[in-house]
Amino acid sequence: MNENEKRLLTAVEERIQSFHQKAEADPYRLNYHLLPPIGLLNDPNGLSFFKGRYHFFYQWNPLEESHGAKFWGHYSSEDLATWRHEPIALVPSEWYERNGCYSGSAVVSDDHLFLFYTGNVKNDAGERETYQCLAVSEDGVHFEKKGPVITLPEGFTAHFRDPKVWKRGATWHMVIGAQTSEGAGAVVLYTSDDLYRWNYKGIIAGAGRDALGGYMWECPDLLEFDEGDVLLISPQGIEPEEDRYQNLFQSGYMTGALDVDSSRFSHGDFSELDKGFDFYAPQTMTDEAGRRILVAWMGMTDSQEPYHPTLNYHWIHALTIPRELELKDGVVLQRPVNELKKLRAGAFSVRSKELLAGEKWKFEGMGVESKELIIDVLKAGSFSIRLRNEAEIHYDCQKGRVTLTRRRLDDGSTERRRVDVSRVQKLHLFLDHSSLELFLNDGEHVLTARYFPRVSDDSIIFHSKENVMFSVEAYTLRSNLNVHS
Ligand code: FRU
């Protein structure tokens, strides 16, 4: 360990000592989502399964509650339900990463865990430099840095980052998010036989060739399903269009086919993965069972970020719950992973509840924090569910539309996100102390949001506009942490 790394780790340790208790005391601290102990978390990184454990790393600035020189924080788990916090995996201590060990991915080869990440540098002239770097581990916890394995090719600005590596046949492939010299977002492809030497293959998507546009495409991920390939991207610079692209930055996918020889990803249109407010930079992994698991940053770098009440408690942001993906008829479906059932403690259910037009019903019996609710709609009609008087889910049966509203943190106004759903049959809702994730009709649509209700308000109120009947199955969810570092 060099002196720089020692100095940074000592500073982090001191800061954790000073603020961790305060962070833990925050009533908005989440119970079953992965969080930074203190400081700022953003993208999930390096999702992998190695030596019997899942490994989720995350972009972390432990030295401030703002964006800066990122570290890689690290959680591991046997079962995707309970987690232990591991020692910091990457510290931005070398010249090629001095302004951050930025996002990247992990693969297992020869009994070692290989991390690929972007070394972010602001040089003395104030210009950005970027290096795609490698670090290798035998035990999955301690990493040896191998330094840069890819430098910036011709034709791109230094917005060139977020390597995602996977194996196709016998060859390693890597996609990287990029901005062309002309200022267009793009995804580029590299291949390698040994994970150390990489060959540039070309631009597979974007670069002004796609209708989507955008000035930078971050965090690409290429997923192979039986039905076809899916390219995930987090494009920046997309203008809002009716109900689409409402957040500052988007995250979504295009289905198609990657042809490595011609270095082209032929594909259809871009669809957003999550229509809520707080969802960005998703990453996936394939586990031993062949499941495709996705986790995203349950946050956004937008104008509301500086108003998060958790900043007073020295932490900000979290990861979403892990979701299993399925590609069906060209659509990516997302469902909470089954293992989350292990967190279920107390259960409570209400069968065949009928509400007449105009009736209100308060769901009572178990409080509201850290809950999972499965609502089966038995007789459809328009209704709304008001969550702790701070957020609301509204279903308009005639228009076939679900709207999620919440109060903005900066000016207190109400903002909304909408999806078209011809018939709502099931709402699967994950509520944590300051977050909600709503899965509609078994993952046809997902809406994710942070929200900050009055702490003492634990009301869930159903309000029917027309006659409706539904059943509710509810569970209290336990904490997902079994060991603290
Ligand atoms: C996405 C992103 C990535 C980058 C990382 C830095 O949120 O901007 O492109 O690697 O965050 O923390």
Short mmCIF file of C-alpha atoms and ligand atoms in Angstrom, two decimals:
data_model
loop_
_atom_site.label_atom_id
_atom_site.label_comp_id
_atom_site.label_asym_id
_atom_site.label_seq_id
_atom_site.Cartn_x
_atom_site.Cartn_y
_atom_site.Cartn_z
CA MET A 1 0.00 0.00 0.00
CA ASN A 2 1.52 3.36 -0.97
CA GLU A 3 1.56 6.46 1.24
CA ASN A 4 -1.23 8.12 -0.70
CA GLU A 5 -3.52 5.17 -0.24
CA LYS A 6 -2.70 5.03 3.48
CA ARG A 7 -3.46 8.73 3.86
CA LEU A 8 -6.80 8.44 2.05
CA LEU A 9 -7.86 5.34 3.99
CA THR A 10 -7.00 7.02 7.29
CA ALA A 11 -9.09 10.04 6.31
CA VAL A 12 -12.03 7.77 5.44
CA GLU A 13 -11.68 5.83 8.69
CA GLU A 14 -11.68 9.05 10.73
CA ARG A 15 -14.72 10.34 8.91
CA ILE A 16 -16.61 7.08 9.42
CA GLN A 17 -15.75 7.21 13.12
CA SER A 18 -17.06 10.75 13.38
CA PHE A 19 -20.27 10.42 11.39
CA HIS A 20 -21.38 6.83 11.15
CA GLN A 21 -23.51 6.93 14.29
CA LYS A 22 -25.23 10.05 13.09
CA ALA A 23 -25.93 8.46 9.69
CA GLU A 24 -27.38 5.37 11.38
CA ALA A 25 -29.68 7.57 13.45
CA ASP A 26 -31.31 9.14 10.40
CA PRO A 27 -35.02 8.24 10.36
CA TYR A 28 -34.80 8.24 6.56
CA ARG A 29 -31.97 5.69 6.54
CA LEU A 30 -33.08 2.74 4.45
CA ASN A 31 -33.51 -0.67 6.02
CA TYR A 32 -33.10 -3.20 3.21
CA HIS A 33 -31.32 -1.24 0.49
CA LEU A 34 -27.56 -1.04 0.09
CA LEU A 35 -26.28 2.31 1.37
CA PRO A 36 -22.98 4.07 1.89
CA PRO A 37 -22.03 4.04 5.61
CA ILE A 38 -21.48 7.80 5.18
CA GLY A 39 -20.80 10.00 2.15
CA LEU A 40 -22.22 9.78 -1.35
CA LEU A 41 -23.04 6.62 -3.28
CA ASN A 42 -23.81 6.54 -6.98
CA ASP A 43 -23.47 3.77 -9.59
CA PRO A 44 -23.44 0.04 -8.83
CA ASN A 45 -20.16 -1.44 -10.12
CA GLY A 46 -18.55 -4.84 -10.60
CA LEU A 47 -21.65 -6.99 -10.02
CA SER A 48 -20.32 -10.55 -9.90
CA PHE A 49 -20.43 -13.95 -8.27
CA PHE A 50 -17.08 -15.22 -7.01
CA LYS A 51 -16.14 -18.07 -4.68
CA GLY A 52 -19.66 -18.60 -3.42
CA ARG A 53 -20.61 -14.96 -2.88
CA TYR A 54 -22.29 -12.17 -4.81
CA HIS A 55 -20.15 -9.04 -4.97
CA PHE A 56 -21.71 -5.62 -5.48
CA PHE A 57 -19.31 -2.68 -5.58
CA TYR A 58 -20.44 0.93 -5.73
CA GLN A 59 -19.18 4.38 -6.62
CA TRP A 60 -18.46 6.03 -3.32
CA ASN A 61 -17.20 9.39 -2.13
CA PRO A 62 -16.68 8.71 1.58
CA LEU A 63 -14.93 12.05 2.11
CA GLU A 64 -17.87 14.30 1.22
CA GLU A 65 -21.59 14.09 0.57
CA SER A 66 -21.03 15.29 -3.00
CA HIS A 67 -19.49 14.01 -6.22
CA GLY A 68 -15.70 13.94 -6.23
CA ALA A 69 -12.81 11.49 -6.40
CA LYS A 70 -14.70 8.20 -6.20
CA PHE A 71 -13.64 5.07 -4.35
CA TRP A 72 -15.13 1.62 -4.91
CA GLY A 73 -17.15 0.55 -1.86
CA HIS A 74 -17.97 -3.12 -1.56
CA TYR A 75 -20.76 -5.36 -0.27
CA SER A 76 -20.92 -9.15 -0.53
CA SER A 77 -23.66 -11.68 0.06
CA GLU A 78 -24.34 -15.38 -0.18
CA ASP A 79 -27.94 -14.97 -1.17
CA LEU A 80 -28.70 -11.45 -2.50
CA ALA A 81 -30.82 -10.84 0.60
CA THR A 82 -28.41 -10.23 3.49
CA TRP A 83 -25.15 -8.44 2.96
CA ARG A 84 -21.90 -7.70 4.67
CA HIS A 85 -19.90 -4.57 4.12
CA GLU A 86 -16.39 -5.37 2.90
CA PRO A 87 -13.25 -3.24 3.06
CA ILE A 88 -12.90 -0.54 0.38
CA ALA A 89 -11.89 -2.22 -2.88
CA LEU A 90 -10.36 0.68 -4.81
CA VAL A 91 -8.84 3.91 -3.50
CA PRO A 92 -8.07 6.71 -6.02
CA SER A 93 -4.40 6.82 -5.06
CA GLU A 94 -2.46 6.43 -8.34
CA TRP A 95 -1.64 9.05 -10.99
CA TYR A 96 -3.99 7.43 -13.52
CA GLU A 97 -7.06 7.61 -11.24
CA ARG A 98 -6.28 10.52 -9.00
CA ASN A 99 -9.69 12.16 -9.53
CA GLY A 100 -11.65 8.98 -9.14
CA CYS A 101 -11.84 5.24 -9.71
CA TYR A 102 -14.91 5.64 -11.89
CA SER A 103 -17.49 3.03 -12.84
CA GLY A 104 -16.75 -0.39 -14.24
CA SER A 105 -17.41 -4.10 -14.05
CA ALA A 106 -16.04 -7.45 -12.85
CA VAL A 107 -15.45 -10.87 -14.38
CA VAL A 108 -14.12 -14.12 -13.00
CA SER A 109 -11.27 -15.89 -14.79
CA ASP A 110 -8.72 -18.48 -13.62
CA ASP A 111 -10.03 -18.35 -10.07
CA HIS A 112 -9.42 -14.59 -9.86
CA LEU A 113 -11.78 -11.63 -9.79
CA PHE A 114 -10.87 -8.99 -12.41
CA LEU A 115 -12.16 -5.43 -11.94
CA PHE A 116 -12.22 -3.06 -14.91
CA TYR A 117 -12.79 0.61 -14.14
CA THR A 118 -12.11 4.08 -15.44
CA GLY A 119 -9.23 6.08 -14.02
CA ASN A 120 -10.47 9.66 -14.07
CA VAL A 121 -7.83 12.41 -14.10
CA LYS A 122 -8.02 16.19 -14.21
CA ASN A 123 -4.51 17.11 -15.25
CA ASP A 124 -2.56 20.18 -14.16
CA ALA A 125 -3.95 22.13 -17.12
CA GLY A 126 -7.45 21.33 -15.81
CA GLU A 127 -8.19 18.93 -18.69
CA ARG A 128 -9.80 15.54 -18.30
CA GLU A 129 -7.84 12.36 -19.00
CA THR A 130 -9.27 8.86 -18.97
CA TYR A 131 -7.70 5.42 -18.58
CA GLN A 132 -9.41 2.04 -18.54
CA CYS A 133 -7.73 0.19 -15.69
CA LEU A 134 -7.51 -3.32 -14.26
CA ALA A 135 -7.26 -4.62 -10.69
CA VAL A 136 -7.11 -8.33 -9.82
CA SER A 137 -7.96 -10.24 -6.67
CA GLU A 138 -7.47 -13.77 -5.43
CA ASP A 139 -9.85 -13.55 -2.47
CA GLY A 140 -12.44 -11.12 -3.86
CA VAL A 141 -11.63 -8.59 -1.14
CA HIS A 142 -8.06 -7.33 -1.68
CA PHE A 143 -7.17 -6.02 -5.12
CA GLU A 144 -3.86 -5.57 -6.84
CA LYS A 145 -3.86 -2.73 -9.35
CA LYS A 146 -2.39 -3.51 -12.76
CA GLY A 147 -2.81 0.06 -14.07
CA PRO A 148 -4.25 1.21 -17.40
CA VAL A 149 -4.96 -1.44 -20.07
CA ILE A 150 -6.62 0.93 -22.56
CA THR A 151 -5.82 4.53 -23.39
CA LEU A 152 -8.08 6.95 -25.25
CA PRO A 153 -8.34 6.10 -28.99
CA GLU A 154 -8.56 8.71 -31.77
CA GLY A 155 -11.94 10.23 -32.50
CA PHE A 156 -13.26 10.63 -28.94
CA THR A 157 -13.21 13.20 -26.16
CA ALA A 158 -12.04 12.17 -22.69
CA HIS A 159 -15.67 11.36 -21.82
CA PHE A 160 -14.81 7.74 -22.45
CA ARG A 161 -15.61 5.50 -19.49
CA ASP A 162 -17.47 2.71 -17.67
CA PRO A 163 -15.99 -0.51 -19.17
CA LYS A 164 -18.36 -3.49 -19.00
CA VAL A 165 -16.73 -6.84 -19.74
CA TRP A 166 -18.33 -10.17 -20.60
CA LYS A 167 -17.39 -13.40 -22.35
CA ARG A 168 -18.94 -14.36 -25.66
CA GLY A 169 -17.73 -17.72 -26.92
CA ALA A 170 -14.05 -17.90 -26.02
CA THR A 171 -13.43 -14.17 -26.37
CA TRP A 172 -13.66 -11.39 -23.81
CA HIS A 173 -15.67 -8.38 -24.95
CA MET A 174 -15.84 -4.91 -23.47
CA VAL A 175 -18.26 -2.06 -24.16
CA ILE A 176 -17.34 1.48 -23.14
CA GLY A 177 -19.51 4.62 -22.97
CA ALA A 178 -18.16 7.42 -25.13
CA GLN A 179 -18.50 10.85 -26.66
CA THR A 180 -17.21 11.29 -30.22
CA SER A 181 -15.03 14.29 -31.10
CA GLU A 182 -18.16 15.70 -32.77
CA GLY A 183 -19.94 15.61 -29.40
CA ALA A 184 -22.26 12.62 -29.91
CA GLY A 185 -22.92 9.84 -27.41
CA ALA A 186 -21.71 6.38 -28.48
CA VAL A 187 -20.82 2.87 -27.35
CA VAL A 188 -17.52 1.31 -28.46
CA LEU A 189 -16.40 -2.31 -28.45
CA TYR A 190 -13.07 -3.93 -27.59
CA THR A 191 -12.12 -7.62 -27.54
CA SER A 192 -9.38 -9.56 -25.78
CA ASP A 193 -8.10 -13.13 -25.39
CA ASP A 194 -6.42 -12.64 -22.03
CA LEU A 195 -8.11 -9.65 -20.29
CA TYR A 196 -4.83 -7.70 -20.44
CA ARG A 197 -4.42 -6.87 -24.15
CA TRP A 198 -7.45 -5.25 -25.76
CA ASN A 199 -8.22 -4.61 -29.44
CA TYR A 200 -10.37 -1.70 -30.48
CA LYS A 201 -13.18 -2.93 -32.76
CA GLY A 202 -15.19 0.23 -33.38
CA ILE A 203 -18.39 2.08 -32.56
CA ILE A 204 -21.32 -0.30 -32.19
CA ALA A 205 -24.10 2.25 -31.60
CA GLY A 206 -24.70 5.99 -31.33
CA ALA A 207 -22.26 8.54 -32.76
CA GLY A 208 -25.11 10.40 -34.44
CA ARG A 209 -26.33 7.32 -36.35
CA ASP A 210 -29.25 6.73 -33.97
CA ALA A 211 -32.48 8.67 -33.73
CA LEU A 212 -31.96 8.87 -29.97
CA GLY A 213 -29.09 11.39 -30.02
CA GLY A 214 -27.52 12.67 -26.80
CA TYR A 215 -24.06 14.08 -26.09
CA MET A 216 -22.73 11.24 -23.92
CA TRP A 217 -23.81 7.63 -23.37
CA GLU A 218 -22.73 6.42 -19.94
CA CYS A 219 -22.63 2.96 -18.39
CA PRO A 220 -23.25 0.61 -21.35
CA ASP A 221 -24.00 -3.06 -20.73
CA LEU A 222 -24.55 -5.76 -23.35
CA LEU A 223 -26.91 -8.56 -22.28
CA GLU A 224 -27.38 -11.78 -24.18
CA PHE A 225 -30.77 -13.48 -23.96
CA ASP A 226 -32.05 -16.46 -25.98
CA GLU A 227 -34.38 -14.07 -27.76
CA GLY A 228 -31.60 -11.64 -28.71
CA ASP A 229 -29.14 -9.04 -27.43
CA VAL A 230 -30.00 -6.02 -25.33
CA LEU A 231 -27.83 -2.93 -25.01
CA LEU A 232 -28.34 -0.90 -21.83
CA ILE A 233 -27.19 2.71 -21.87
CA SER A 234 -27.55 5.79 -19.73
CA PRO A 235 -27.65 8.58 -22.31
CA GLN A 236 -27.26 12.24 -21.43
CA GLY A 237 -28.73 15.13 -23.40
CA ILE A 238 -32.06 13.61 -24.42
CA GLU A 239 -34.94 16.10 -24.60
CA PRO A 240 -38.27 15.31 -22.84
CA GLU A 241 -40.94 13.97 -25.21
CA GLU A 242 -44.54 13.71 -23.95
CA ASP A 243 -44.35 11.29 -20.99
CA ARG A 244 -40.88 10.08 -21.86
CA TYR A 245 -37.41 11.24 -20.82
CA GLN A 246 -38.69 13.34 -17.91
CA ASN A 247 -35.63 12.97 -15.71
CA LEU A 248 -32.44 14.94 -16.20
CA PHE A 249 -30.70 11.80 -17.49
CA GLN A 250 -32.23 8.56 -18.77
CA SER A 251 -31.46 4.86 -18.47
CA GLY A 252 -32.84 2.34 -20.87
CA TYR A 253 -32.30 -0.29 -23.50
CA MET A 254 -32.44 -1.19 -27.16
CA THR A 255 -32.99 -4.77 -28.31
CA GLY A 256 -31.11 -6.07 -31.33
CA ALA A 257 -28.13 -8.12 -32.42
CA LEU A 258 -24.44 -7.46 -31.93
CA ASP A 259 -22.31 -8.43 -34.90
CA VAL A 260 -18.74 -8.40 -33.64
CA ASP A 261 -17.10 -8.78 -37.07
CA SER A 262 -18.68 -5.67 -38.52
CA SER A 263 -18.74 -4.07 -35.05
CA ARG A 264 -22.41 -3.11 -35.33
CA PHE A 265 -25.32 -3.41 -32.99
CA SER A 266 -28.42 -3.33 -35.20
CA HIS A 267 -31.31 -2.42 -32.98
CA GLY A 268 -34.79 -1.04 -32.43
CA ASP A 269 -35.90 2.01 -30.47
CA PHE A 270 -34.75 3.08 -27.04
CA SER A 271 -37.08 2.34 -24.07
CA GLU A 272 -36.63 3.57 -20.54
CA LEU A 273 -36.15 0.85 -17.96
CA ASP A 274 -37.82 2.61 -15.06
CA LYS A 275 -40.35 5.40 -15.34
CA GLY A 276 -39.90 6.80 -11.83
CA PHE A 277 -37.76 9.68 -10.59
CA ASP A 278 -34.67 8.03 -9.16
CA PHE A 279 -33.05 5.41 -11.30
CA TYR A 280 -29.76 5.72 -13.15
CA ALA A 281 -26.64 3.86 -14.29
CA PRO A 282 -28.03 0.31 -13.98
CA GLN A 283 -25.66 -2.63 -14.31
CA THR A 284 -26.35 -6.34 -14.68
CA MET A 285 -24.69 -9.67 -14.04
CA THR A 286 -25.49 -13.28 -14.89
CA ASP A 287 -25.40 -15.57 -11.88
CA GLU A 288 -24.65 -19.30 -11.59
CA ALA A 289 -28.29 -20.14 -12.26
CA GLY A 290 -28.15 -18.11 -15.49
CA ARG A 291 -30.38 -15.37 -14.12
CA ARG A 292 -29.78 -11.81 -15.34
CA ILE A 293 -29.78 -9.55 -12.28
CA LEU A 294 -29.97 -5.76 -12.44
CA VAL A 295 -29.21 -3.14 -9.82
CA ALA A 296 -29.26 0.62 -10.36
CA TRP A 297 -28.37 3.77 -8.51
CA MET A 298 -31.63 4.84 -6.83
CA GLY A 299 -30.73 8.47 -7.38
CA MET A 300 -29.96 11.16 -9.86
CA THR A 301 -27.54 14.07 -10.15
CA ASP A 302 -30.24 16.67 -10.64
CA SER A 303 -31.21 19.98 -9.08
CA GLN A 304 -32.93 18.21 -6.14
CA GLU A 305 -29.78 16.40 -5.02
CA PRO A 306 -28.51 19.26 -2.81
CA TYR A 307 -31.85 19.30 -0.93
CA HIS A 308 -31.86 15.69 0.25
CA PRO A 309 -32.62 15.76 3.99
CA THR A 310 -30.20 12.86 4.55
CA LEU A 311 -27.29 15.22 3.85
CA ASN A 312 -27.73 16.49 7.43
CA TYR A 313 -26.89 12.98 8.54
CA HIS A 314 -23.76 12.74 6.36
CA TRP A 315 -24.97 10.32 3.70
CA ILE A 316 -26.86 10.40 0.42
CA HIS A 317 -28.30 7.87 -2.07
CA ALA A 318 -28.71 4.10 -2.22
CA LEU A 319 -28.93 1.22 -4.67
CA THR A 320 -32.24 -0.24 -5.85
CA ILE A 321 -33.26 -3.74 -4.79
CA PRO A 322 -31.85 -6.44 -7.10
CA ARG A 323 -34.23 -7.21 -9.98
CA GLU A 324 -34.33 -10.22 -12.24
CA LEU A 325 -34.65 -9.46 -15.95
CA GLU A 326 -36.52 -11.33 -18.62
CA LEU A 327 -36.69 -10.44 -22.32
CA LYS A 328 -40.15 -11.25 -23.61
CA ASP A 329 -41.44 -10.24 -27.03
CA GLY A 330 -38.85 -7.49 -27.26
CA VAL A 331 -39.66 -6.04 -23.83
CA VAL A 332 -37.40 -6.21 -20.78
CA LEU A 333 -39.44 -7.25 -17.74
CA GLN A 334 -38.10 -6.62 -14.23
CA ARG A 335 -39.13 -8.51 -11.11
CA PRO A 336 -37.74 -8.33 -7.59
CA VAL A 337 -35.39 -11.28 -7.05
CA ASN A 338 -37.01 -14.17 -5.20
CA GLU A 339 -34.43 -14.12 -2.43
CA LEU A 340 -35.95 -10.93 -1.02
CA LYS A 341 -38.66 -13.15 0.44
CA LYS A 342 -36.05 -14.16 3.02
CA LEU A 343 -36.33 -10.68 4.53
CA ARG A 344 -40.03 -11.11 5.20
CA ALA A 345 -40.93 -11.03 8.88
CA GLY A 346 -44.49 -10.25 10.00
CA ALA A 347 -47.26 -10.85 7.48
CA PHE A 348 -50.68 -9.30 7.21
CA SER A 349 -53.35 -9.69 4.58
CA VAL A 350 -56.74 -8.40 3.59
CA ARG A 351 -58.80 -10.50 1.20
CA SER A 352 -61.30 -9.28 -1.40
CA LYS A 353 -61.70 -5.77 -0.04
CA GLU A 354 -64.43 -3.95 -1.87
CA LEU A 355 -64.57 -0.18 -2.10
CA LEU A 356 -67.51 1.66 -3.57
CA ALA A 357 -67.02 4.76 -5.70
CA GLY A 358 -65.79 7.63 -3.53
CA GLU A 359 -64.87 5.47 -0.53
CA LYS A 360 -61.63 5.84 1.41
CA TRP A 361 -59.93 3.03 3.26
CA LYS A 362 -56.90 3.23 5.49
CA PHE A 363 -54.66 0.22 5.38
CA GLU A 364 -53.81 -0.44 8.99
CA GLY A 365 -52.32 -3.14 11.08
CA MET A 366 -48.59 -3.04 10.61
CA GLY A 367 -47.24 0.48 10.12
CA VAL A 368 -45.69 1.40 6.84
CA GLU A 369 -41.92 1.53 7.06
CA SER A 370 -39.87 -1.22 5.48
CA LYS A 371 -42.74 -3.03 3.85
CA GLU A 372 -43.62 -5.10 0.84
CA LEU A 373 -47.20 -4.93 -0.41
CA ILE A 374 -48.68 -7.12 -3.10
CA ILE A 375 -51.98 -5.72 -4.29
CA ASP A 376 -54.06 -7.89 -6.60
CA VAL A 377 -56.76 -5.96 -8.37
CA LEU A 378 -59.79 -8.24 -8.55
CA LYS A 379 -62.29 -5.75 -9.93
CA ALA A 380 -60.72 -2.87 -11.82
CA GLY A 381 -61.78 0.72 -11.53
CA SER A 382 -59.95 4.01 -11.05
CA PHE A 383 -58.33 4.38 -7.65
CA SER A 384 -55.40 5.95 -5.87
CA ILE A 385 -53.06 4.94 -3.07
CA ARG A 386 -51.71 7.78 -0.97
CA LEU A 387 -48.44 6.91 0.73
CA ARG A 388 -47.73 8.70 3.98
CA ASN A 389 -49.34 11.86 2.57
CA GLU A 390 -46.26 12.47 0.49
CA ALA A 391 -46.47 10.33 -2.64
CA GLU A 392 -49.41 8.95 -4.56
CA ILE A 393 -50.05 6.18 -7.06
CA HIS A 394 -53.05 6.89 -9.23
CA TYR A 395 -54.66 4.47 -11.67
CA ASP A 396 -56.98 5.88 -14.31
CA CYS A 397 -58.90 2.88 -15.55
CA GLN A 398 -60.51 4.70 -18.52
CA LYS A 399 -57.29 6.18 -19.85
CA GLY A 400 -55.31 3.07 -18.97
CA ARG A 401 -52.66 5.05 -17.19
CA VAL A 402 -50.74 4.94 -13.90
CA THR A 403 -49.34 8.16 -12.45
CA LEU A 404 -46.86 8.49 -9.60
CA THR A 405 -46.66 11.86 -7.86
CA ARG A 406 -44.39 13.18 -5.16
CA ARG A 407 -43.39 16.52 -3.69
CA ARG A 408 -40.25 18.13 -5.03
CA LEU A 409 -37.50 18.78 -2.53
CA ASP A 410 -36.43 22.15 -3.92
CA ASP A 411 -39.67 24.15 -4.34
CA GLY A 412 -42.31 21.88 -2.75
CA SER A 413 -44.32 21.59 -5.96
CA THR A 414 -45.85 18.28 -7.07
CA GLU A 415 -44.17 16.37 -9.88
CA ARG A 416 -45.45 13.33 -11.75
CA ARG A 417 -44.37 10.44 -13.93
CA ARG A 418 -46.81 8.44 -16.05
CA VAL A 419 -47.01 5.08 -17.78
CA ASP A 420 -49.66 3.64 -20.06
CA VAL A 421 -51.01 0.35 -18.73
CA SER A 422 -54.24 -0.81 -20.29
CA ARG A 423 -55.24 -2.91 -17.28
CA VAL A 424 -53.57 -2.96 -13.89
CA GLN A 425 -53.81 -6.41 -12.37
CA LYS A 426 -51.05 -6.35 -9.82
CA LEU A 427 -49.08 -3.71 -7.94
CA HIS A 428 -46.00 -5.00 -6.15
CA LEU A 429 -44.73 -2.25 -3.93
CA PHE A 430 -41.49 -2.08 -1.93
CA LEU A 431 -41.53 0.65 0.68
CA ASP A 432 -38.47 1.55 2.69
CA HIS A 433 -38.07 4.48 5.09
CA SER A 434 -37.64 6.98 2.25
CA SER A 435 -38.04 5.02 -0.98
CA LEU A 436 -40.63 3.24 -3.05
CA GLU A 437 -40.29 0.81 -5.93
CA LEU A 438 -43.49 -0.06 -7.75
CA PHE A 439 -43.61 -3.10 -10.06
CA LEU A 440 -46.75 -3.17 -12.20
CA ASN A 441 -48.20 -6.38 -13.65
CA ASP A 442 -45.20 -8.57 -12.91
CA GLY A 443 -42.57 -6.17 -14.09
CA GLU A 444 -44.18 -4.73 -17.21
CA HIS A 445 -43.39 -1.27 -15.80
CA VAL A 446 -41.37 -0.14 -12.81
CA LEU A 447 -41.41 3.25 -11.10
CA THR A 448 -38.78 4.05 -8.51
CA ALA A 449 -38.62 7.08 -6.24
CA ARG A 450 -37.08 8.45 -3.10
CA TYR A 451 -39.55 10.42 -1.01
CA PHE A 452 -39.34 12.02 2.40
CA PRO A 453 -42.64 11.90 4.31
CA ARG A 454 -43.20 13.20 7.81
CA VAL A 455 -41.49 10.56 9.95
CA SER A 456 -44.53 10.04 12.18
CA ASP A 457 -46.92 9.61 9.25
CA ASP A 458 -47.38 5.93 8.51
CA SER A 459 -50.63 6.09 6.59
CA ILE A 460 -51.48 4.21 3.43
CA ILE A 461 -54.85 5.36 2.15
CA PHE A 462 -56.78 3.78 -0.69
CA HIS A 463 -59.28 6.04 -2.38
CA SER A 464 -61.62 4.64 -5.01
CA LYS A 465 -63.07 6.79 -7.76
CA GLU A 466 -65.10 3.82 -9.01
CA ASN A 467 -66.11 0.48 -7.53
CA VAL A 468 -63.01 -1.64 -7.06
CA MET A 469 -62.06 -4.86 -5.33
CA PHE A 470 -58.58 -5.95 -4.38
CA SER A 471 -56.59 -8.14 -2.03
CA VAL A 472 -53.50 -6.98 -0.16
CA GLU A 473 -50.71 -9.20 1.09
CA ALA A 474 -48.20 -7.28 3.19
CA TYR A 475 -44.92 -8.10 4.87
CA THR A 476 -42.56 -6.29 7.16
CA LEU A 477 -39.05 -6.54 5.77
CA ARG A 478 -36.02 -7.04 7.98
CA SER A 479 -32.69 -5.26 7.61
CA ASN A 480 -30.47 -6.65 4.87
CA LEU A 481 -27.23 -6.16 6.81
CA ASN A 482 -25.84 -9.02 8.81
CA VAL A 483 -22.32 -7.77 9.41
CA HIS A 484 -20.96 -4.24 9.63
CA SER A 485 -17.40 -3.51 8.67
C1 FRU B 1 -22.70 7.74 -13.97
C2 FRU B 1 -21.26 8.23 -13.92
C3 FRU B 1 -20.33 7.35 -14.72
C4 FRU B 1 -19.01 7.57 -14.04
C5 FRU B 1 -19.43 7.66 -12.58
C6 FRU B 1 -18.57 8.57 -11.75
O1 FRU B 1 -23.45 8.18 -12.89
O2 FRU B 1 -21.18 9.58 -14.33
O3 FRU B 1 -20.29 7.65 -16.11
O4 FRU B 1 -18.10 6.54 -14.25
O5 FRU B 1 -20.75 8.15 -12.59
O6 FRU B 1 -18.94 8.46 -10.40
#
